[in-house]
Every structure is written in C-alpha cells, then in structure tokens.
PDB file of C-alpha atoms in Angstrom:
ATOM      1  CA  MET P   1      71.656 106.764  82.714  1.00 96.00           C
ATOM      2  CA  ILE P   2      73.949 105.627  79.743  1.00 98.00           C
ATOM      3  CA  ILE P   3      77.727 104.718  80.114  1.00 98.00           C
ATOM      4  CA  ARG P   4      79.828 105.027  77.227  1.00 98.00           C
ATOM      5  CA  ASP P   5      83.572 104.355  76.364  1.00 98.00           C
ATOM      6  CA  PHE P   6      85.117 107.898  76.882  1.00 98.00           C
ATOM      7  CA  GLU P   7      86.343 108.896  73.241  1.00 97.00           C
ATOM      8  CA  PRO P   8      88.258 112.212  72.304  1.00 96.00           C
ATOM      9  CA  ARG P   9      84.990 113.657  70.768  1.00 97.00           C
ATOM     10  CA  HIS P  10      83.809 113.631  74.630  1.00 97.00           C
ATOM     11  CA  THR P  11      86.781 116.021  75.614  1.00 97.00           C
ATOM     12  CA  GLU P  12      85.098 119.152  75.417  1.00 97.00           C
ATOM     13  CA  GLU P  13      81.877 118.144  77.396  1.00 97.00           C
ATOM     14  CA  ALA P  14      84.050 116.769  80.092  1.00 98.00           C
ATOM     15  CA  ALA P  15      86.027 119.905  80.165  1.00 97.00           C
ATOM     16  CA  GLU P  16      83.177 121.808  80.997  1.00 98.00           C
ATOM     17  CA  ILE P  17      82.178 119.511  83.754  1.00 98.00           C
ATOM     18  CA  ALA P  18      86.094 119.332  84.996  1.00 98.00           C
ATOM     19  CA  LEU P  19      86.069 123.206  85.292  1.00 98.00           C
ATOM     20  CA  ASP P  20      82.868 123.282  87.275  1.00 97.00           C
ATOM     21  CA  VAL P  21      84.032 121.089  89.883  1.00 97.00           C
ATOM     22  CA  TYR P  22      87.417 122.841  89.984  1.00 98.00           C
ATOM     23  CA  ASN P  23      86.090 126.201  90.500  1.00 97.00           C
ATOM     24  CA  TYR P  24      83.613 124.813  93.198  1.00 97.00           C
ATOM     25  CA  GLU P  25      86.742 123.642  95.008  1.00 98.00           C
ATOM     26  CA  ARG P  26      88.320 127.218  94.323  1.00 97.00           C
ATOM     27  CA  ALA P  27      85.326 128.789  96.523  1.00 97.00           C
ATOM     28  CA  PHE P  28      86.935 126.988  99.478  1.00 97.00           C
ATOM     29  CA  THR P  29      90.529 127.166  98.265  1.00 96.00           C
ATOM     30  CA  GLN P  30      91.229 130.518  96.971  1.00 92.00           C
ATOM     31  CA  GLU P  31      94.842 130.136  96.974  1.00 95.00           C
ATOM     32  CA  LEU P  32      94.083 127.743  93.571  1.00 96.00           C
ATOM     33  CA  PRO P  33      94.801 129.869  90.293  1.00 94.00           C
ATOM     34  CA  GLU P  34      92.174 130.546  87.880  1.00 94.00           C
ATOM     35  CA  VAL P  35      92.407 128.023  85.031  1.00 94.00           C
ATOM     36  CA  SER P  36      90.521 127.875  81.737  1.00 93.00           C
ATOM     37  CA  SER P  37      91.349 124.577  80.435  1.00 92.00           C
ATOM     38  CA  ILE P  38      91.956 120.960  81.629  1.00 93.00           C
ATOM     39  CA  PRO P  39      94.731 119.824  79.694  1.00 89.00           C
ATOM     40  CA  ILE P  40      95.031 116.293  80.861  1.00 93.00           C
ATOM     41  CA  LEU P  41      91.721 115.183  79.402  1.00 95.00           C
ATOM     42  CA  LYS P  42      93.153 115.370  75.877  1.00 93.00           C
ATOM     43  CA  GLN P  43      96.282 113.164  76.935  1.00 94.00           C
ATOM     44  CA  LEU P  44      94.005 110.521  78.281  1.00 96.00           C
ATOM     45  CA  SER P  45      91.085 110.578  75.956  1.00 95.00           C
ATOM     46  CA  GLY P  46      92.110 107.740  73.605  1.00 94.00           C
ATOM     47  CA  ASN P  47      93.775 105.398  75.793  1.00 97.00           C
ATOM     48  CA  GLY P  48      90.372 103.085  76.482  1.00 97.00           C
ATOM     49  CA  PHE P  49      90.548 103.497  80.052  1.00 98.00           C
ATOM     50  CA  GLY P  50      87.827 105.915  80.614  1.00 98.00           C
ATOM     51  CA  VAL P  51      83.733 106.069  80.446  1.00 98.00           C
ATOM     52  CA  ALA P  52      81.423 108.690  80.139  1.00 98.00           C
ATOM     53  CA  ALA P  53      77.665 109.101  81.779  1.00 98.00           C
ATOM     54  CA  PHE P  54      74.705 110.694  79.634  1.00 98.00           C
ATOM     55  CA  GLU P  55      71.243 111.027  80.400  1.00 97.00           C
ATOM     56  CA  GLY P  56      68.957 112.628  77.679  1.00 95.00           C
ATOM     57  CA  GLY P  57      71.989 113.107  75.466  1.00 94.00           C
ATOM     58  CA  LYS P  58      74.050 115.112  77.767  1.00 97.00           C
ATOM     59  CA  MET P  59      77.241 114.129  79.665  1.00 98.00           C
ATOM     60  CA  VAL P  60      76.649 114.307  83.426  1.00 98.00           C
ATOM     61  CA  GLY P  61      79.878 112.680  84.534  1.00 98.00           C
ATOM     62  CA  PHE P  62      83.031 111.017  83.481  1.00 98.00           C
ATOM     63  CA  LEU P  63      85.886 108.816  84.851  1.00 98.00           C
ATOM     64  CA  CYS P  64      89.360 108.526  83.037  1.00 98.00           C
ATOM     65  CA  SER P  65      92.486 107.077  83.888  1.00 98.00           C
ATOM     66  CA  VAL P  66      96.305 107.117  83.017  1.00 98.00           C
ATOM     67  CA  GLU P  67      97.032 103.452  81.288  1.00 97.00           C
ATOM     68  CA  PRO P  68      97.719 100.768  84.078  1.00 97.00           C
ATOM     69  CA  PHE P  69     101.456 100.624  85.485  1.00 97.00           C
ATOM     70  CA  GLU P  70     103.603  98.437  87.596  1.00 97.00           C
ATOM     71  CA  ASN P  71     105.032  99.017  91.273  1.00 94.00           C
ATOM     72  CA  VAL P  72     102.166 101.351  92.317  1.00 95.00           C
ATOM     73  CA  PHE P  73     103.320 103.924  94.812  1.00 93.00           C
ATOM     74  CA  ARG P  74     106.537 102.325  94.488  1.00 90.00           C
ATOM     75  CA  SER P  75     106.162  99.934  97.281  1.00 92.00           C
ATOM     76  CA  THR P  76     104.165  97.305  95.767  1.00 92.00           C
ATOM     77  CA  ASP P  77     104.317  94.437  93.292  1.00 92.00           C
ATOM     78  CA  VAL P  78     100.886  95.266  91.728  1.00 94.00           C
ATOM     79  CA  ARG P  79      99.646  96.729  88.548  1.00 96.00           C
ATOM     80  CA  GLY P  80      97.509  99.877  89.374  1.00 97.00           C
ATOM     81  CA  VAL P  81      95.730 102.760  87.716  1.00 98.00           C
ATOM     82  CA  PHE P  82      95.324 106.288  88.507  1.00 98.00           C
ATOM     83  CA  SER P  83      92.464 109.167  87.831  1.00 98.00           C
ATOM     84  CA  PRO P  84      94.444 112.353  88.173  1.00 97.00           C
ATOM     85  CA  MET P  85      92.619 115.631  89.181  1.00 97.00           C
ATOM     86  CA  GLY P  86      91.084 116.946  86.206  1.00 97.00           C
ATOM     87  CA  ALA P  87      90.349 113.383  84.889  1.00 98.00           C
ATOM     88  CA  ASN P  88      87.022 112.885  86.586  1.00 98.00           C
ATOM     89  CA  GLY P  89      84.214 114.886  87.701  1.00 98.00           C
ATOM     90  CA  ALA P  90      80.054 114.718  87.563  1.00 98.00           C
ATOM     91  CA  VAL P  91      77.442 117.486  87.729  1.00 98.00           C
ATOM     92  CA  MET P  92      76.110 118.323  91.068  1.00 97.00           C
ATOM     93  CA  GLU P  93      72.556 116.805  90.750  1.00 96.00           C
ATOM     94  CA  ASN P  94      72.688 112.686  91.708  1.00 97.00           C
ATOM     95  CA  HIS P  95      76.470 113.481  92.258  1.00 98.00           C
ATOM     96  CA  GLY P  96      77.438 110.100  94.186  1.00 97.00           C
ATOM     97  CA  ARG P  97      74.896 107.994  92.196  1.00 98.00           C
ATOM     98  CA  ILE P  98      76.879 109.156  89.129  1.00 98.00           C
ATOM     99  CA  TYR P  99      80.315 108.380  90.568  1.00 98.00           C
ATOM    100  CA  ALA P 100      78.908 105.028  91.419  1.00 98.00           C
ATOM    101  CA  ALA P 101      77.422 104.006  88.138  1.00 98.00           C
ATOM    102  CA  LEU P 102      80.956 105.559  86.334  1.00 98.00           C
ATOM    103  CA  TYR P 103      83.183 103.524  88.862  1.00 98.00           C
ATOM    104  CA  GLN P 104      81.387 100.103  88.196  1.00 98.00           C
ATOM    105  CA  ALA P 105      81.792 100.446  84.519  1.00 98.00           C
ATOM    106  CA  VAL P 106      85.265 101.790  84.526  1.00 98.00           C
ATOM    107  CA  ALA P 107      86.456  99.267  87.202  1.00 97.00           C
ATOM    108  CA  LYS P 108      85.862  96.548  84.495  1.00 95.00           C
ATOM    109  CA  LYS P 109      88.137  97.632  82.170  1.00 96.00           C
ATOM    110  CA  TRP P 110      90.713  98.349  84.814  1.00 96.00           C
ATOM    111  CA  VAL P 111      90.860  94.941  86.056  1.00 95.00           C
ATOM    112  CA  LYS P 112      90.602  93.255  82.958  1.00 93.00           C
ATOM    113  CA  ALA P 113      94.103  95.285  82.227  1.00 94.00           C
ATOM    114  CA  GLY P 114      95.660  93.690  85.335  1.00 94.00           C
ATOM    115  CA  ALA P 115      95.123  96.723  87.518  1.00 96.00           C
ATOM    116  CA  VAL P 116      93.906  95.655  91.094  1.00 96.00           C
ATOM    117  CA  SER P 117      95.123  99.013  93.072  1.00 97.00           C
ATOM    118  CA  HIS P 118      92.372 101.507  91.714  1.00 98.00           C
ATOM    119  CA  ALA P 119      93.483 105.572  92.820  1.00 98.00           C
ATOM    120  CA  ILE P 120      91.214 108.599  92.038  1.00 98.00           C
ATOM    121  CA  CYS P 121      92.153 111.919  92.861  1.00 98.00           C
ATOM    122  CA  LEU P 122      88.977 113.895  94.395  1.00 98.00           C
ATOM    123  CA  TYR P 123      88.667 117.296  95.685  1.00 98.00           C
ATOM    124  CA  GLU P 124      88.835 118.039  99.276  1.00 98.00           C
ATOM    125  CA  HIS P 125      85.507 119.417  99.673  1.00 97.00           C
ATOM    126  CA  ASP P 126      83.759 116.891  97.295  1.00 98.00           C
ATOM    127  CA  GLU P 127      82.204 114.979 100.194  1.00 97.00           C
ATOM    128  CA  GLU P 128      79.469 113.240  97.940  1.00 98.00           C
ATOM    129  CA  ALA P 129      81.951 111.616  95.649  1.00 98.00           C
ATOM    130  CA  LYS P 130      84.266 110.211  98.430  1.00 98.00           C
ATOM    131  CA  ARG P 131      81.033 109.162 100.561  1.00 98.00           C
ATOM    132  CA  GLN P 132      80.093 106.772  97.693  1.00 98.00           C
ATOM    133  CA  LEU P 133      83.859 105.809  97.128  1.00 98.00           C
ATOM    134  CA  PHE P 134      84.313 105.080 100.535  1.00 98.00           C
ATOM    135  CA  GLN P 135      81.191 102.634 100.645  1.00 97.00           C
ATOM    136  CA  TYR P 136      82.821 100.786  97.333  1.00 97.00           C
ATOM    137  CA  GLY P 137      85.892  99.919  99.766  1.00 97.00           C
ATOM    138  CA  PHE P 138      88.216 103.020  98.694  1.00 98.00           C
ATOM    139  CA  GLY P 139      90.045 104.927 101.429  1.00 97.00           C
ATOM    140  CA  MET P 140      92.013 108.132 101.479  1.00 97.00           C
ATOM    141  CA  ARG P 141      95.999 107.900 101.016  1.00 96.00           C
ATOM    142  CA  CYS P 142      97.122 110.975  99.485  1.00 96.00           C
ATOM    143  CA  VAL P 143      96.740 114.921  99.919  1.00 98.00           C
ATOM    144  CA  ASP P 144      97.413 117.947  97.907  1.00 97.00           C
ATOM    145  CA  ALA P 145      97.673 121.116  99.609  1.00 98.00           C
ATOM    146  CA  ILE P 146      98.353 124.643  98.663  1.00 98.00           C
ATOM    147  CA  ARG P 147      99.450 128.153 100.286  1.00 97.00           C
ATOM    148  CA  PRO P 148     100.402 131.661  99.461  1.00 97.00           C
ATOM    149  CA  MET P 149     104.039 132.420  99.415  1.00 98.00           C
ATOM    150  CA  GLU P 150     103.658 134.223 102.842  1.00 97.00           C
ATOM    151  CA  THR P 151     105.733 133.210 106.202  1.00 97.00           C
ATOM    152  CA  ILE P 152     104.224 131.615 109.008  1.00 96.00           C
ATOM    153  CA  ASP P 153     104.236 132.722 112.551  1.00 94.00           C
ATOM    154  CA  CYS P 154     106.707 130.957 114.504  1.00 93.00           C
ATOM    155  CA  VAL P 155     109.623 131.467 117.058  1.00 93.00           C
ATOM    156  CA  VAL P 156     113.017 131.810 115.709  1.00 92.00           C
ATOM    157  CA  CYS P 157     115.075 128.894 116.900  1.00 90.00           C
ATOM    158  CA  GLY P 158     118.739 129.934 117.627  1.00 88.00           C
ATOM    159  CA  GLY P 159     121.603 127.883 117.144  1.00 93.00           C
ATOM    160  CA  TYR P 160     120.743 126.670 113.548  1.00 96.00           C
ATOM    161  CA  GLU P 161     121.892 127.619 110.165  1.00 97.00           C
ATOM    162  CA  PHE P 162     119.525 127.754 107.212  1.00 97.00           C
ATOM    163  CA  LEU P 163     120.433 127.953 103.906  1.00 98.00           C
ATOM    164  CA  GLU P 164     120.174 126.656 100.361  1.00 98.00           C
ATOM    165  CA  LEU P 165     122.535 124.160  99.165  1.00 98.00           C
ATOM    166  CA  PRO P 166     124.952 124.424  96.198  1.00 97.00           C
ATOM    167  CA  LYS P 167     124.650 121.712  93.911  1.00 96.00           C
ATOM    168  CA  GLU P 168     128.050 120.405  94.678  1.00 96.00           C
ATOM    169  CA  ASP P 169     126.648 119.912  98.287  1.00 97.00           C
ATOM    170  CA  TYR P 170     123.613 117.780  97.251  1.00 97.00           C
ATOM    171  CA  ALA P 171     125.217 114.542  98.216  1.00 97.00           C
ATOM    172  CA  TYR P 172     124.865 115.704 102.064  1.00 97.00           C
ATOM    173  CA  VAL P 173     121.257 115.288 101.614  1.00 98.00           C
ATOM    174  CA  TYR P 174     121.831 111.685 100.947  1.00 97.00           C
ATOM    175  CA  PRO P 175     121.663 110.187 104.594  1.00 97.00           C
ATOM    176  CA  LEU P 176     118.445 112.093 105.188  1.00 97.00           C
ATOM    177  CA  HIS P 177     117.025 110.700 102.264  1.00 96.00           C
ATOM    178  CA  LEU P 178     117.626 107.365 103.259  1.00 96.00           C
ATOM    179  CA  ALA P 179     116.193 108.074 106.802  1.00 96.00           C
ATOM    180  CA  LEU P 180     113.051 109.441 105.029  1.00 95.00           C
ATOM    181  CA  ASN P 181     112.924 105.714 103.471  1.00 94.00           C
ATOM    182  CA  GLU P 182     113.216 104.248 106.688  1.00 94.00           C
ATOM    183  CA  HIS P 183     110.357 106.131 108.117  1.00 93.00           C
ATOM    184  CA  TYR P 184     108.161 105.326 105.237  1.00 93.00           C
ATOM    185  CA  CYS P 185     108.673 101.494 106.564  1.00 94.00           C
ATOM    186  CA  SER P 186     107.174 102.297 109.851  1.00 93.00           C
ATOM    187  CA  SER P 187     103.700 101.952 111.647  1.00 95.00           C
ATOM    188  CA  PRO P 188     101.104 103.054 109.990  1.00 94.00           C
ATOM    189  CA  PHE P 189     102.866 104.002 106.869  1.00 91.00           C
ATOM    190  CA  PHE P 190     104.300 100.695 105.908  1.00 94.00           C
ATOM    191  CA  MET P 191     105.477 101.753 102.667  1.00 93.00           C
ATOM    192  CA  ASN P 192     108.817  99.763 101.702  1.00 92.00           C
ATOM    193  CA  ARG P 193     110.334 101.624  98.938  1.00 90.00           C
ATOM    194  CA  LYS P 194     113.666 100.637  97.463  1.00 88.00           C
ATOM    195  CA  PRO P 195     115.875 103.734  98.253  1.00 89.00           C
ATOM    196  CA  ASP P 196     117.698 105.448  95.359  1.00 93.00           C
ATOM    197  CA  THR P 197     121.507 104.804  95.410  1.00 97.00           C
ATOM    198  CA  LEU P 198     123.695 107.789  95.798  1.00 97.00           C
ATOM    199  CA  GLU P 199     124.222 107.777  92.059  1.00 97.00           C
ATOM    200  CA  GLU P 200     120.663 107.778  91.543  1.00 96.00           C
ATOM    201  CA  PHE P 201     119.725 110.211  94.077  1.00 96.00           C
ATOM    202  CA  LEU P 202     122.084 112.897  92.649  1.00 96.00           C
ATOM    203  CA  ASP P 203     121.254 111.760  88.803  1.00 96.00           C
ATOM    204  CA  PHE P 204     117.375 112.575  89.585  1.00 95.00           C
ATOM    205  CA  SER P 205     118.195 115.927  91.200  1.00 96.00           C
ATOM    206  CA  GLU P 206     120.020 116.927  88.454  1.00 95.00           C
ATOM    207  CA  ARG P 207     117.306 115.717  85.592  1.00 94.00           C
ATOM    208  CA  ASN P 208     114.642 117.467  87.639  1.00 92.00           C
ATOM    209  CA  LYS P 209     116.322 120.434  88.551  1.00 93.00           C
ATOM    210  CA  GLU P 210     115.515 119.684  92.235  1.00 96.00           C
ATOM    211  CA  ARG P 211     116.635 122.333  94.775  1.00 98.00           C
ATOM    212  CA  TYR P 212     117.442 121.830  98.209  1.00 98.00           C
ATOM    213  CA  PHE P 213     117.084 123.704 101.479  1.00 98.00           C
ATOM    214  CA  ALA P 214     118.693 122.660 104.986  1.00 98.00           C
ATOM    215  CA  ALA P 215     118.816 123.423 108.679  1.00 98.00           C
ATOM    216  CA  LYS P 216     122.403 122.863 110.025  1.00 97.00           C
ATOM    217  CA  ILE P 217     123.527 122.826 113.412  1.00 96.00           C
ATOM    218  CA  GLY P 218     127.427 122.379 114.523  1.00 94.00           C
ATOM    219  CA  GLY P 219     128.120 122.199 110.547  1.00 93.00           C
ATOM    220  CA  GLU P 220     126.002 119.269 110.257  1.00 95.00           C
ATOM    221  CA  LEU P 221     122.765 118.745 108.269  1.00 97.00           C
ATOM    222  CA  CYS P 222     119.882 118.002 110.463  1.00 97.00           C
ATOM    223  CA  ALA P 223     116.619 118.672 108.490  1.00 98.00           C
ATOM    224  CA  TYR P 224     116.276 119.554 104.509  1.00 98.00           C
ATOM    225  CA  LEU P 225     113.356 120.293 102.252  1.00 98.00           C
ATOM    226  CA  GLU P 226     113.402 119.707  98.680  1.00 98.00           C
ATOM    227  CA  VAL P 227     111.737 122.049  95.862  1.00 97.00           C
ATOM    228  CA  SER P 228     110.577 121.341  92.511  1.00 96.00           C
ATOM    229  CA  ASP P 229     109.200 123.169  89.877  1.00 93.00           C
ATOM    230  CA  GLN P 230     106.254 120.853  89.456  1.00 89.00           C
ATOM    231  CA  GLY P 231     103.942 118.525  91.514  1.00 91.00           C
ATOM    232  CA  GLU P 232     101.307 115.860  90.396  1.00 89.00           C
ATOM    233  CA  THR P 233      98.189 117.991  89.592  1.00 94.00           C
ATOM    234  CA  PHE P 234      97.733 119.998  86.730  1.00 91.00           C
ATOM    235  CA  ILE P 235      97.862 123.428  88.640  1.00 91.00           C
ATOM    236  CA  ALA P 236     101.336 122.463  90.279  1.00 89.00           C
ATOM    237  CA  SER P 237     103.327 123.785  87.632  1.00 85.00           C
ATOM    238  CA  GLY P 238     104.007 127.354  86.042  1.00 84.00           C
ATOM    239  CA  ASN P 239     105.992 130.422  86.458  1.00 87.00           C
ATOM    240  CA  LEU P 240     104.511 131.441  89.685  1.00 93.00           C
ATOM    241  CA  TYR P 241     104.006 128.017  91.511  1.00 96.00           C
ATOM    242  CA  ARG P 242     106.665 125.898  93.291  1.00 97.00           C
ATOM    243  CA  HIS P 243     106.401 122.368  95.132  1.00 97.00           C
ATOM    244  CA  ILE P 244     107.591 120.575  97.786  1.00 97.00           C
ATOM    245  CA  MET P 245     108.726 116.784  96.863  1.00 95.00           C
ATOM    246  CA  GLY P 246     110.424 115.889  99.951  1.00 95.00           C
ATOM    247  CA  ALA P 247     111.247 116.833 103.334  1.00 96.00           C
ATOM    248  CA  TYR P 248     112.866 115.265 106.543  1.00 96.00           C
ATOM    249  CA  CYS P 249     113.930 116.295 109.951  1.00 96.00           C
ATOM    250  CA  MET P 250     116.054 114.518 112.305  1.00 96.00           C
ATOM    251  CA  PRO P 251     113.928 113.248 115.358  1.00 95.00           C
ATOM    252  CA  GLU P 252     116.469 114.504 118.155  1.00 95.00           C
ATOM    253  CA  HIS P 253     115.761 118.024 116.664  1.00 95.00           C
ATOM    254  CA  ARG P 254     112.114 117.779 116.236  1.00 93.00           C
ATOM    255  CA  GLY P 255     109.665 119.737 118.425  1.00 91.00           C
ATOM    256  CA  ARG P 256     112.039 122.845 118.326  1.00 93.00           C
ATOM    257  CA  GLY P 257     110.712 124.983 115.626  1.00 95.00           C
ATOM    258  CA  VAL P 258     113.390 123.884 113.318  1.00 96.00           C
ATOM    259  CA  TYR P 259     111.282 122.846 110.559  1.00 95.00           C
ATOM    260  CA  LYS P 260     108.961 125.783 110.952  1.00 96.00           C
ATOM    261  CA  ASN P 261     111.951 128.186 110.428  1.00 97.00           C
ATOM    262  CA  LEU P 262     113.386 125.997 107.571  1.00 98.00           C
ATOM    263  CA  LEU P 263     109.770 126.583 105.800  1.00 98.00           C
ATOM    264  CA  ASN P 264     109.945 130.186 106.377  1.00 98.00           C
ATOM    265  CA  TYR P 265     113.313 130.419 104.750  1.00 98.00           C
ATOM    266  CA  VAL P 266     112.272 128.612 101.908  1.00 98.00           C
ATOM    267  CA  ILE P 267     109.154 130.791 101.489  1.00 98.00           C
ATOM    268  CA  ASN P 268     111.198 133.980 101.976  1.00 98.00           C
ATOM    269  CA  THR P 269     113.790 132.700  99.364  1.00 98.00           C
ATOM    270  CA  LEU P 270     110.976 131.860  96.678  1.00 98.00           C
ATOM    271  CA  LYS P 271     108.990 135.051  97.269  1.00 98.00           C
ATOM    272  CA  THR P 272     112.189 136.928  96.537  1.00 97.00           C
ATOM    273  CA  GLU P 273     112.276 135.004  93.537  1.00 97.00           C
ATOM    274  CA  GLY P 274     108.774 136.101  92.151  1.00 97.00           C
ATOM    275  CA  TYR P 275     106.614 132.971  93.420  1.00 97.00           C
ATOM    276  CA  THR P 276     103.365 133.476  94.933  1.00 96.00           C
ATOM    277  CA  ARG P 277     102.193 129.863  95.678  1.00 97.00           C
ATOM    278  CA  LEU P 278     103.675 126.778  97.486  1.00 97.00           C
ATOM    279  CA  GLY P 279     102.537 123.399  97.190  1.00 97.00           C
ATOM    280  CA  VAL P 280     103.036 119.879  98.910  1.00 97.00           C
ATOM    281  CA  ASP P 281     101.413 116.422  98.302  1.00 96.00           C
ATOM    282  CA  PHE P 282     102.011 113.942 101.175  1.00 96.00           C
ATOM    283  CA  GLU P 283     100.531 110.578 102.622  1.00 96.00           C
ATOM    284  CA  SER P 284      97.645 111.071 104.997  1.00 96.00           C
ATOM    285  CA  ILE P 285      98.682 107.642 106.548  1.00 95.00           C
ATOM    286  CA  ASN P 286     101.966 109.519 107.652  1.00 94.00           C
ATOM    287  CA  PRO P 287     100.810 111.008 111.157  1.00 92.00           C
ATOM    288  CA  SER P 288     103.540 113.411 111.924  1.00 89.00           C
ATOM    289  CA  GLY P 289     103.958 114.833 107.905  1.00 91.00           C
ATOM    290  CA  SER P 290     100.213 115.354 107.430  1.00 94.00           C
ATOM    291  CA  GLY P 291      99.816 116.770 111.047  1.00 93.00           C
ATOM    292  CA  PHE P 292     102.325 119.315 110.141  1.00 94.00           C
ATOM    293  CA  TRP P 293     101.495 120.321 106.620  1.00 97.00           C
ATOM    294  CA  LEU P 294      97.747 120.645 107.365  1.00 97.00           C
ATOM    295  CA  LYS P 295      98.540 123.245 110.215  1.00 96.00           C
ATOM    296  CA  PHE P 296     100.293 125.579 107.405  1.00 97.00           C
ATOM    297  CA  PHE P 297      98.587 124.338 104.029  1.00 98.00           C
ATOM    298  CA  HIS P 298      95.264 124.279 102.723  1.00 97.00           C
ATOM    299  CA  ALA P 299      94.230 120.680 101.184  1.00 98.00           C
ATOM    300  CA  TYR P 300      92.607 120.596  97.827  1.00 98.00           C
ATOM    301  CA  THR P 301      92.627 116.945  96.895  1.00 98.00           C
ATOM    302  CA  ASN P 302      92.365 113.638  98.334  1.00 98.00           C
ATOM    303  CA  GLY P 303      93.524 110.828  96.595  1.00 98.00           C
ATOM    304  CA  VAL P 304      91.328 107.663  97.115  1.00 98.00           C
ATOM    305  CA  VAL P 305      92.510 104.086  96.586  1.00 98.00           C
ATOM    306  CA  ARG P 306      91.184 100.587  96.741  1.00 98.00           C
ATOM    307  CA  ARG P 307      93.074  97.544  96.587  1.00 96.00           C
ATOM    308  CA  ILE P 308      90.765  94.798  95.383  1.00 94.00           C
ATOM    309  CA  ASP P 309      90.865  90.894  96.014  1.00 92.00           C
ATOM    310  CA  GLU P 310      93.520  89.785  93.520  1.00 88.00           C
ATOM    311  CA  ARG P 311      92.088  86.157  93.325  1.00 90.00           C
ATOM    312  CA  ILE P 312      89.710  88.201  90.980  1.00 89.00           C
ATOM    313  CA  MET P 313      92.381  88.202  88.338  1.00 85.00           C
ATOM    314  CA  GLN P 314      91.804  84.246  87.837  1.00 85.00           C
ATOM    315  CA  ARG P 315      88.478  85.267  86.458  1.00 82.00           C
ATOM    316  CA  ALA P 316      89.382  88.419  84.967  1.00 64.00           C
ATOM    317  CA  SER P 317      88.779  87.101  81.384  1.00 67.00           C
ATOM    318  CA  LEU P 318      85.081  86.432  82.460  1.00 60.00           C
ATOM    319  CA  ILE P 319      84.329  89.987  83.827  1.00 64.00           C
TER     320      ILE P 319
END
C-alpha cells in the first residue's frame, strides 16, 4: 500500500469511493436521500491535510479534513481537526487495514499543525472502521440521525400549549438556552461552553434564520426546539430537509410526554410546509438526549474523537 498526499486530481476517484460507502449506509438507513456527488471533497482537496491510499495504481481509500481550528467543541482550549461525512472512505476489502494506514499518515500532518483533538465522522454501520479507530484510542462522541417527516406515537398531554414562536418572542427562549448550557456541564457531559449573551443569541437566530417551537404551561415556556435549514453533514440541507439544532425541557416537566408532543407539533408543521425529512445531531455522551433521539430517529453517522497526549507537541517538529 502506498500513501500519498491528497491532491485535487484525486477528487474524482475519492468521490467514487465516498458514494459507494454512502450507498452502503443507505441500505441500512433508507431515509437518507439519493446523492450523485460529494461536494465537500472539492473544498478540502487542496488544503494539504488529507492523504490517499493506493494499491496497484488504484485508490483504495482516503482521509481528508478541514483545516485545524481552535476551541474544539466550543468547550476546550485546544486546536483540532475534523474529517466530515464524505471526507473519508475506503473500499470494503481490507477496510480496517486501510483506515489504519490512512490515519497513521494523516495524523502526522495534523499534529505538525498543532492539532491535538482528532475527530472523524464515520457511518453508523461501518463497524470495521470504528473498530480500527477505537484500537487507536478513539471514542464515540457525536451522532447524526434522521427520520421521515411523520408523527410519532404518543399520548396527548393536557394542560400544555404548543406553538411556533414569532421572532419578537425569541428572547423568551434565552433562559432555557442558558439552562441547556448548564446541562452541558453536568456528568458525564462535562462540556463547559461559554454561553451566548442575549444579544448574541438573538443575532445568531436572526442571521441563521432559526425557528423556535415551544411548549407552554400557565403562559410560561417550559420546553423549546430549535429548527434550522441545515445541519453538519452534506445531506443535512435542501428544500425537503430540516434539522434540529437545539432542544431543552425543564426537568420538572420531563416524563409527561411534553417533548414527544412538541416534536409532533414540529413534524406536523413542517410536513404541511412540504418537508419530508427531519434530522438531528447530538452528543452520545449526553444520556438523556441520546436516549430520547434514538427512540425516534435513525442514526447514520458516528463522530469518533481522539485527544492525543499534548506533550508530544514539544517534539512535533521531529515527527
């Protein structure tokens, strides 16, 4: 096996592999749409942070990433890299061995650039690649999931009002947004994100055209769900797709079916508008969140993460 730097001329061969592994996942997760191209490959092909594997002159795998960035997961003080969905893949034969060789080669580039957090998006059913990267110190952290825009079975809970908030009422979501940030800090989450100010929260919502759906009781908000027109994977956008970006229910209202009913309200609203798929991404380290979403959505990616020993940076120039 020969490992080379990934270059723009490799994009076409890599796209064939990427489509093959995507379609393999579609066999398990039929809500995924049919695609004919992997646009992110062209964006990443010339940044110098990818490698490709060849055998007999034919590409058998590739592993690319975005350029290193600071404040990984918005809750650390370290630099990291991320290989998104579609930015890595390998043929089925010797699948794990190819991923092992690709990561060993590309990790040198990432560490030389000062990245100590390495994140790679793999497909939910790519067990061989996950097993190989777990052996290299990775663990699962993030999940993308999808469902058809059809309501879920649940009992109607009385006493609650479900609605989409007008823009002038977005500020009422802010206390729940802060409560969600506090939840991030709890065990086993341990994500200490700096919360937005009210002005930042409202500005972000305006710029990104976020929509907020809520549950009320006694005129007060007790749960919300934030919907966007795009998520973090290349299929998480388009005219027929909408994505959940944030969600929180006050503890005293959990276990009453509030969130199931709120989700159904959102689904009915979006279905009426012509949308056919609903997606969500969440941290697998959030037991309450992942437990809820996986009841009603089908996972199609696993984000695996490795935090390398930072003292190696003292010798990064020798790697």
